[in-house]
Every structure is written in structure tokens, then in C-alpha cells.
C-alpha positions as semicolon CSV with decimal commas, in nm:
position;residue;x (nm);y (nm);z (nm)
1;X;-16,828;-2,194;-4,276
2;X;-17,100;-2,392;-4,444
3;X;-17,123;-2,175;-4,756
4;X;-17,405;-2,257;-4,994
5;X;-17,453;-1,957;-5,221
6;X;-17,279;-1,642;-5,330
7;X;-17,390;-1,349;-5,113
8;X;-17,528;-1,028;-5,257
9;X;-17,359;-0,696;-5,211
10;X;-17,568;-0,598;-4,907
11;X;-17,369;-0,805;-4,650
12;X;-17,040;-0,684;-4,797
13;X;-17,148;-0,320;-4,790
14;X;-17,270;-0,363;-4,434
15;X;-16,926;-0,500;-4,347
16;X;-16,769;-0,183;-4,485
17;X;-17,014;0,037;-4,294
18;X;-16,939;-0,153;-3,974
19;X;-16,565;-0,099;-4,014
20;X;-16,632;0,271;-4,067
21;X;-16,806;0,271;-3,727
22;X;-16,507;0,093;-3,570
23;X;-16,281;0,353;-3,733
24;X;-16,499;0,637;-3,604
25;X;-16,470;0,493;-3,254
26;X;-16,091;0,484;-3,284
27;X;-16,070;0,831;-3,437
28;X;-16,275;1,022;-3,179
29;X;-16,061;0,911;-2,884
30;X;-15,773;1,149;-2,940
31;X;-16,006;1,449;-2,960
32;X;-16,223;1,355;-2,662
33;X;-15,950;1,259;-2,417
34;X;-15,876;1,622;-2,325
35;X;-16,243;1,688;-2,244
36;X;-16,264;1,365;-2,046
37;X;-15,958;1,452;-1,836
38;X;-16,103;1,796;-1,762
39;X;-16,447;1,657;-1,679
40;X;-16,322;1,386;-1,444
41;X;-16,027;1,593;-1,319
42;X;-15,772;1,320;-1,386
43;X;-15,427;1,326;-1,545
44;X;-15,289;1,144;-1,849
45;X;-15,171;0,841;-1,652
46;X;-15,511;0,794;-1,488
47;X;-15,716;0,830;-1,807
48;X;-15,470;0,585;-1,965
49;X;-15,624;0,308;-1,755
50;X;-15,910;0,307;-2,006
51;X;-15,665;0,196;-2,276
52;X;-15,581;-0,118;-2,080
53;X;-15,943;-0,217;-2,013
54;X;-16,038;-0,155;-2,376
55;X;-15,742;-0,365;-2,489
56;X;-15,842;-0,643;-2,251
57;X;-16,191;-0,652;-2,399
58;X;-16,049;-0,655;-2,751
59;X;-15,815;-0,944;-2,678
60;X;-16,095;-1,137;-2,507
61;X;-16,299;-1,095;-2,826
62;X;-16,014;-1,233;-3,035
63;X;-15,980;-1,537;-2,810
64;X;-16,354;-1,615;-2,810
65;X;-16,462;-1,523;-3,165
66;X;-16,404;-1,873;-3,300
67;X;-16,600;-2,036;-3,019
68;X;-16,883;-1,789;-3,074
69;X;-16,905;-1,878;-3,443
70;X;-16,922;-2,244;-3,352
71;X;-17,228;-2,177;-3,139
72;X;-17,422;-1,920;-3,341
73;X;-17,448;-1,806;-3,703
74;X;-17,273;-1,503;-3,849
75;X;-17,578;-1,279;-3,813
76;X;-17,621;-1,353;-3,444
77;X;-17,249;-1,307;-3,378
78;X;-17,260;-0,965;-3,544
79;X;-17,571;-0,870;-3,347
80;X;-17,392;-0,965;-3,025
81;X;-17,091;-0,754;-3,124
82;X;-17,288;-0,445;-3,221
83;X;-17,516;-0,484;-2,919
84;X;-17,227;-0,501;-2,673
85;X;-17,061;-0,203;-2,838
86;X;-17,385;-0,002;-2,834
87;X;-17,432;-0,081;-2,465
88;X;-17,084;0,053;-2,392
89;X;-17,134;0,365;-2,604
90;X;-17,467;0,450;-2,440
91;X;-17,318;0,390;-2,095
92;X;-17,051;0,651;-2,172
93;X;-17,311;0,886;-2,316
94;X;-17,478;0,920;-1,975
95;X;-17,148;1,035;-1,819
96;X;-17,096;0,757;-1,562
97;X;-16,862;0,770;-1,263
98;X;-16,498;0,736;-1,363
99;X;-16,466;0,380;-1,228
100;X;-16,762;0,278;-1,443
101;X;-16,613;0,460;-1,744
102;X;-16,301;0,247;-1,704
103;X;-16,503;-0,074;-1,674
104;X;-16,726;0,012;-1,971
105;X;-16,419;0,009;-2,197
106;X;-16,430;-0,369;-2,165
107;X;-16,764;-0,363;-2,347
108;X;-16,637;-0,124;-2,614
109;X;-16,322;-0,329;-2,671
110;X;-16,511;-0,658;-2,677
111;X;-16,781;-0,528;-2,913
112;X;-16,537;-0,382;-3,165
113;X;-16,313;-0,690;-3,138
114;X;-16,603;-0,926;-3,214
115;X;-16,719;-0,715;-3,509
116;X;-16,368;-0,703;-3,655
117;X;-16,296;-1,073;-3,605
118;X;-16,630;-1,198;-3,741
119;X;-16,620;-0,973;-4,048
120;X;-16,261;-1,074;-4,122
121;X;-16,372;-1,438;-4,107
122;X;-16,680;-1,369;-4,320
123;X;-16,494;-1,194;-4,602
124;X;-16,196;-1,431;-4,587
125;X;-16,432;-1,710;-4,695
126;X;-16,559;-1,528;-5,005
127;X;-16,417;-1,530;-5,358
128;X;-16,165;-1,249;-5,420
129;X;-16,118;-1,224;-5,045
130;X;-15,789;-1,032;-5,063
131;X;-15,946;-0,737;-5,243
132;X;-16,257;-0,747;-5,023
133;X;-16,052;-0,749;-4,703
134;X;-15,829;-0,467;-4,824
135;X;-16,139;-0,257;-4,891
136;X;-16,280;-0,355;-4,552
137;X;-15,975;-0,223;-4,370
138;X;-15,961;0,081;-4,596
139;X;-16,305;0,179;-4,467
140;X;-16,165;0,161;-4,115
141;X;-15,922;0,428;-4,232
142;X;-16,208;0,635;-4,369
143;X;-16,385;0,617;-4,033
144;X;-16,066;0,700;-3,843
145;X;-16,020;1,004;-4,069
146;X;-16,378;1,125;-4,016
147;X;-16,385;1,054;-3,641
148;X;-16,176;1,354;-3,527
149;X;-16,377;1,583;-3,756
150;X;-16,706;1,457;-3,610
151;X;-16,582;1,487;-3,252
152;X;-16,438;1,837;-3,301
153;X;-16,760;1,960;-3,464
154;X;-16,988;1,820;-3,191
155;X;-16,767;1,962;-2,914
156;X;-16,838;2,311;-3,045
157;X;-17,201;2,274;-2,936
158;X;-17,235;1,978;-2,697
159;X;-17,055;1,783;-2,424
160;X;-16,812;1,501;-2,506
161;X;-17,078;1,247;-2,411
162;X;-17,281;1,344;-2,720
163;X;-17,021;1,183;-2,945
164;X;-17,082;0,842;-2,790
165;X;-17,456;0,894;-2,811
166;X;-17,418;0,945;-3,186
167;X;-17,202;0,632;-3,215
168;X;-17,457;0,435;-3,015
169;X;-17,741;0,554;-3,238
170;X;-17,543;0,450;-3,548
171;X;-17,557;0,094;-3,417
172;X;-17,933;0,082;-3,474
173;X;-17,927;0,086;-3,858
174;X;-17,633;-0,153;-3,853
175;X;-17,820;-0,402;-3,635
176;X;-18,124;-0,368;-3,860
177;X;-17,905;-0,432;-4,163
178;X;-17,759;-0,744;-4,003
179;X;-18,110;-0,877;-3,942
180;X;-18,220;-0,811;-4,300
181;X;-17,907;-0,888;-4,502
182;X;-17,756;-1,191;-4,329
183;X;-17,952;-1,518;-4,360
184;X;-18,091;-1,710;-4,068
185;X;-17,898;-2,035;-4,061
186;X;-17,781;-2,290;-3,809
187;X;-17,437;-2,235;-3,651
188;X;-17,188;-2,086;-3,891
189;X;-16,923;-2,352;-3,843
190;X;-17,040;-2,711;-3,862
191;X;-16,786;-2,991;-3,837
192;X;-16,877;-3,327;-3,690
193;X;-16,521;-3,372;-3,567
194;X;-16,481;-3,018;-3,438
195;X;-16,330;-3,000;-3,090
196;X;-16,472;-2,807;-2,801
197;X;-16,409;-2,430;-2,810
198;X;-16,129;-2,463;-2,554
199;X;-15,973;-2,728;-2,775
200;X;-15,994;-2,500;-3,078
201;X;-15,813;-2,221;-2,897
202;X;-15,546;-2,464;-2,776
203;X;-15,498;-2,609;-3,123
204;X;-15,485;-2,263;-3,284
205;X;-15,218;-2,149;-3,040
206;X;-15,013;-2,459;-3,126
207;X;-15,036;-2,395;-3,502
208;X;-14,711;-2,253;-3,650
209;X;-14,914;-2,051;-3,901
210;X;-15,119;-1,887;-3,623
211;X;-14,813;-1,815;-3,409
212;X;-14,627;-1,666;-3,705
213;X;-14,936;-1,478;-3,824
214;X;-14,992;-1,331;-3,478
215;X;-14,626;-1,228;-3,460
216;X;-14,645;-1,073;-3,806
217;X;-14,955;-0,869;-3,722
218;X;-14,817;-0,760;-3,383
219;X;-14,505;-0,626;-3,555
220;X;-14,714;-0,471;-3,832
221;X;-14,951;-0,287;-3,598
222;X;-14,659;-0,174;-3,382
223;X;-14,482;-0,034;-3,690
224;X;-14,796;0,131;-3,828
225;X;-14,895;0,299;-3,502
226;X;-14,538;0,369;-3,394
227;X;-14,459;0,560;-3,713
228;X;-14,796;0,735;-3,709
229;X;-14,752;0,840;-3,346
230;X;-14,394;0,971;-3,363
231;X;-14,370;1,094;-3,723
232;X;-14,472;1,449;-3,628
233;X;-14,198;1,476;-3,365
234;X;-13,944;1,322;-3,605
235;X;-14,020;1,573;-3,880
236;X;-14,014;1,874;-3,651
237;X;-13,699;1,784;-3,458
238;X;-13,493;1,606;-3,724
239;X;-13,591;1,798;-4,038
240;X;-13,703;2,128;-3,891
241;X;-14,041;2,117;-4,063
242;X;-14,302;2,372;-3,947
243;X;-14,572;2,219;-3,731
244;X;-14,841;2,272;-3,994
245;X;-14,637;2,099;-4,266
246;X;-14,547;1,814;-4,032
247;X;-14,915;1,772;-3,945
248;X;-15,007;1,754;-4,312
249;X;-14,733;1,496;-4,366
250;X;-14,872;1,272;-4,092
251;X;-15,217;1,304;-4,250
252;X;-15,056;1,207;-4,581
253;X;-14,911;0,897;-4,416
254;X;-15,256;0,781;-4,303
255;X;-15,409;0,875;-4,637
256;X;-15,140;0,672;-4,813
257;X;-15,223;0,373;-4,593
258;X;-15,592;0,398;-4,683
259;X;-15,523;0,442;-5,056
260;X;-15,289;0,142;-5,051
261;X;-15,574;-0,074;-4,929
262;X;-15,805;0,052;-5,200
263;X;-15,562;0,038;-5,493
264;X;-15,285;-0,220;-5,458
265;X;-15,491;-0,540;-5,437
266;X;-15,705;-0,465;-5,748
267;X;-15,386;-0,386;-5,939
268;X;-15,228;-0,713;-5,823
269;X;-15,541;-0,899;-5,930
270;X;-15,527;-0,741;-6,274
271;X;-15,169;-0,850;-6,337
272;X;-15,221;-1,197;-6,188
273;X;-14,998;-1,154;-5,884
274;X;-15,059;-1,388;-5,589
275;X;-15,158;-1,245;-5,252
276;X;-14,832;-1,366;-5,097
277;X;-14,626;-1,213;-5,377
278;X;-14,819;-0,886;-5,346
279;X;-14,755;-0,875;-4,972
280;X;-14,386;-0,952;-5,026
281;X;-14,360;-0,666;-5,277
282;X;-14,529;-0,433;-5,028
283;X;-14,292;-0,544;-4,753
284;X;-13,996;-0,464;-4,977
285;X;-14,156;-0,124;-5,039
286;X;-14,196;-0,065;-4,665
287;X;-13,832;-0,159;-4,603
288;X;-13,714;0,070;-4,882
289;X;-13,934;0,352;-4,751
290;X;-13,792;0,322;-4,400
291;X;-13,437;0,320;-4,539
292;X;-13,505;0,631;-4,749
293;X;-13,654;0,809;-4,448
294;X;-13,347;0,728;-4,240
295;X;-13,114;0,867;-4,506
296;X;-13,340;1,145;-4,641
297;X;-13,132;1,463;-4,673
298;X;-13,431;1,696;-4,719
299;X;-13,769;1,746;-4,556
300;X;-13,942;1,722;-4,895
301;X;-13,799;1,375;-4,960
302;X;-13,894;1,267;-4,606
303;X;-14,251;1,384;-4,664
304;X;-14,282;1,186;-4,986
305;X;-14,127;0,879;-4,822
306;X;-14,379;0,891;-4,536
307;X;-14,669;0,883;-4,782
308;X;-14,515;0,592;-4,974
309;X;-14,440;0,409;-4,649
310;X;-14,808;0,431;-4,554
311;X;-14,912;0,327;-4,906
312;X;-14,711;0,004;-4,894
313;X;-14,806;-0,071;-4,533
314;X;-15,177;-0,052;-4,613
315;X;-15,247;-0,397;-4,765
316;X;-15,042;-0,604;-4,518
317;X;-15,293;-0,655;-4,235
318;X;-15,594;-0,747;-4,454
319;X;-15,381;-0,967;-4,681
320;X;-15,258;-1,165;-4,379
321;X;-15,622;-1,223;-4,289
322;X;-15,704;-1,323;-4,648
323;X;-15,440;-1,598;-4,667
324;X;-15,516;-1,746;-4,323
325;X;-15,790;-1,987;-4,449
326;X;-15,527;-2,147;-4,674
327;X;-15,276;-2,189;-4,390
328;X;-15,488;-2,352;-4,118
329;X;-15,748;-2,634;-4,111
330;X;-16,105;-2,514;-4,182
331;X;-16,222;-2,597;-3,828
332;X;-15,958;-2,359;-3,685
333;X;-16,000;-2,075;-3,932
334;X;-16,238;-1,856;-3,728
335;X;-16,038;-1,907;-3,408
336;X;-15,709;-1,841;-3,588
337;X;-15,830;-1,510;-3,730
338;X;-15,971;-1,408;-3,392
339;X;-15,643;-1,487;-3,215
340;X;-15,438;-1,304;-3,478
341;X;-15,668;-1,003;-3,467
342;X;-15,663;-0,988;-3,087
343;X;-15,290;-1,035;-3,034
344;X;-15,205;-0,769;-3,292
345;X;-15,298;-0,521;-3,020
346;X;-14,996;-0,630;-2,815
347;X;-14,762;-0,493;-3,077
348;X;-14,979;-0,184;-3,119
349;X;-14,929;-0,103;-2,751
350;X;-14,576;-0,220;-2,678
351;X;-14,377;-0,121;-2,986
352;X;-14,491;0,245;-3,006
353;X;-14,404;0,273;-2,635
354;X;-14,057;0,133;-2,710
355;X;-14,017;0,382;-2,996
356;X;-14,104;0,663;-2,755
357;X;-13,861;0,532;-2,493
358;X;-13,582;0,527;-2,751
359;X;-13,673;0,879;-2,865
360;X;-13,659;1,007;-2,507
361;X;-13,334;0,837;-2,403
362;X;-13,140;0,824;-2,731
363;X;-13,305;1,066;-2,971
364;X;-13,597;1,087;-3,212
365;X;-13,359;0,998;-3,496
366;X;-13,393;0,636;-3,378
367;X;-13,748;0,619;-3,519
368;X;-13,634;0,531;-3,870
369;X;-13,374;0,263;-3,787
370;X;-13,634;0,126;-3,545
371;X;-13,890;0,116;-3,829
372;X;-13,632;-0,039;-4,062
373;X;-13,559;-0,321;-3,817
374;X;-13,932;-0,391;-3,775
375;X;-13,984;-0,395;-4,151
376;X;-13,705;-0,652;-4,196
377;X;-13,855;-0,864;-3,915
378;X;-14,193;-0,843;-4,086
379;X;-14,049;-0,965;-4,414
380;X;-13,878;-1,261;-4,249
381;X;-14,184;-1,363;-4,048
382;X;-14,407;-1,334;-4,354
383;X;-14,189;-1,570;-4,557
384;X;-14,193;-1,823;-4,274
385;X;-14,569;-1,784;-4,235
386;X;-14,661;-1,862;-4,597
387;X;-14,408;-2,145;-4,635
388;X;-14,432;-2,326;-4,300
389;X;-14,808;-2,282;-4,301
390;X;-14,834;-2,530;-4,585
391;X;-14,899;-2,292;-4,875
392;X;-14,592;-2,187;-5,069
393;X;-14,554;-1,817;-5,138
394;X;-14,673;-1,856;-5,496
395;X;-14,975;-2,072;-5,414
396;X;-15,173;-1,817;-5,213
397;X;-15,353;-1,655;-5,499
398;X;-15,523;-1,326;-5,566
399;X;-15,811;-1,337;-5,626
400;X;-15,908;-1,649;-5,438
401;X;-16,095;-1,875;-5,679
402;X;-16,448;-1,974;-5,590
403;X;-16,450;-2,339;-5,491
404;X;-16,751;-2,568;-5,474
405;X;-16,935;-2,509;-5,151
406;X;-16,763;-2,174;-5,090
407;X;-16,995;-1,942;-5,277
408;X;-17,221;-1,804;-5,011
409;X;-17,240;-1,746;-4,641
410;X;-17,362;-1,958;-4,360
């Protein structure tokens, strides 16, 4: 980015509010899917088609975010993202035919993917980016926590379509905020020697740092969602926990993940720990947590270990985004973050499915050794990422110092 001055708090706060909206969108799905199946008279496999179209839109956003930033400024890119998402939300609010509902998920996935990618790029370029990005993703957790509550409350009085109407309406103040808070500048990424957008995507995919970063995030998201999806079954079947207690434990896991994003990075900043060292410490914590859960003799110890596992998992995704500008050339940074953000969804879809397959054919006890293997893979990929990417593990600092020309936003 062509950064010329330090931004005020308004763009940063708007970034947090936007991630809360993305979290709300993710959180309402689990509550609304039952009403949608009943309304359209379809089964689980049929409604599941919407997951694939939404994922396709999200991955398309990741692949094109860098090219978009090379053509328009940050404000316009955010307006495109929120506009596409709002269009999809309003289309669902009018209760379209099922085929259209499936197709509309492309808009929802693309809109949320653009918003996530652009805001990750925006905050990654600011001083103290690691802490800012951890807070950004923590607000996604806040939205995901509030989403089911909002959906359940509205369903007491209105149809499921009302939830998407509310989400669409929330886009209006966000779009207004983007217009007012983000400056009107020429294209956000200006490099005389910058290649064409197709060239940027090709070069990003050939970068070892991008390949390793994408692999790391795919494994991370698969581990995060896999544990969150199957933890309830694991606690009930392996430890004999009552359903209510198991449900509270799963909530504690997600709460721990959110708190980790709020608390760990500021603490690392205070003691002078680099971002790479902080992430390595968290990865060790994740590995230890998975090992404790595998060997836990009591339900109480398993419950505590789940919360700690979530706590140490929390900072990993945003920290990977924060170090990316130091691992790739500036002209590839936006594309690299978009690709990493988009491909993370592959792990989020495939690895939880694999965990469920193992649970069905071998036993739910396999969840913890499965998580342990993924945590070890994460640790190895992370070390390769920060060393082969050109920045040694102790050179990726937290907070990122403000450099000349990197004190504002384009």
C-alpha cells in the first residue's frame, strides 16, 4: 500500500465491526438450517449444497482480492465487498426458490471473503499489526457467539428470512462508515513494476512463503473447526459427561479461542516477544493441550484442557496474517493474504470431515490423536514458513515498528 499517514481509530473500529458482521453471518447458519430444511422440504445432503457454493465464492474472493486492490482503493474494495454481501443477504430475505438460494451463496461467500481479505491486508500494513489482527479476529468470535442468540430470538417471532434482512440492514451503517472513515485515494497498491493481476496470482502461488502459509492456515482451520465440531460427541461418549456440561465445555472452547486473541498478543508485546516466537509458544501450548486431552483421566481435566486448547489456538490465524508482509515482496502482499485466507477454507471443510469419518469407522477417541497430529504438523509448517520465507523466527517482531512511509492507509 502507499501509506502516507497514520490512520485514526475510526477505520480500525470499523474493521472490528465488519468482522462482527462476518461472525454473525457464520453464527446464524447452524440455527437457521433446520428452518430452511423444513421450509424448502429438503434433507441435510441437499441443503449442504449451499456450503459448497458459499465456499466457492469465498475462495474466488481470496484469489481476486489482490487484483482488486491493484485496481481500486481500500474504501472502494470494502464497498464492493459489503455491497455484494448485502445483495446476497437481501436476496435470501425475500425467500427465493431453492435453486436461487443455492446460487446466492456465491454472493455471500464472495462478499465475506473480500471483506476478510481486504481488512487483513489493511491491518497487516499498520504498526502493531499483530495485536490489531488478533483483535480483529477476536471480534469475529464475538459475532459468531452472538449470531445464534440473535437467530434464536428472531425465530420466536418471525420467519428465518428476517435474520438475513437484519444482516442486510446492518450493511448500511457499515457502508456509510467506509465512505466517511476511509480516504479517497488512487489505487491502493501502486508499483510501476507490478505485474498484471494474473501474474500476481501466479507469482504468489509460486512463493514458498505463500504455499507454506496456505498449508499452515488450512491445517489450523481444520483443527479449530474439527475440534469444535466433534468435541461435544467426544465428551459425551468418551468421558460420559452430561449433555448440558458437554455443551458448556464446547462454549468454553470457543470462548477460550476468543480470549486468546484478545489477551496473548498484548502480553507478548509487553514482554518483548516476537510474533513468530509468540506463535511458536502457542503452537507448543496447542500440542500440549491435545496430548493432555488424549490422556485425560477425568472429565474435569478434559474440560479445562479444551478451554486451554482454544486459548492457545486463538492467535495463530491472525498472527500468520500479520507476518505475511515480512515474508513476501510488497507487490504480492495483498494477493498472498487473499490466497492464504481463501485456501484456509479447504482445511476447514476437509479435515473436520476426516475427523468425523474416523469417529464413525474407528471411534470418537481418535479425535485427540488426530488433533495432536495436526498440531505437530502446524508447528513444523510454521517453522518452515518463517525461516524459508526470508525472515528468521526471531526477526518477525511484535509489535511491528512503524517504518517511514508505512504510517497511514492508501
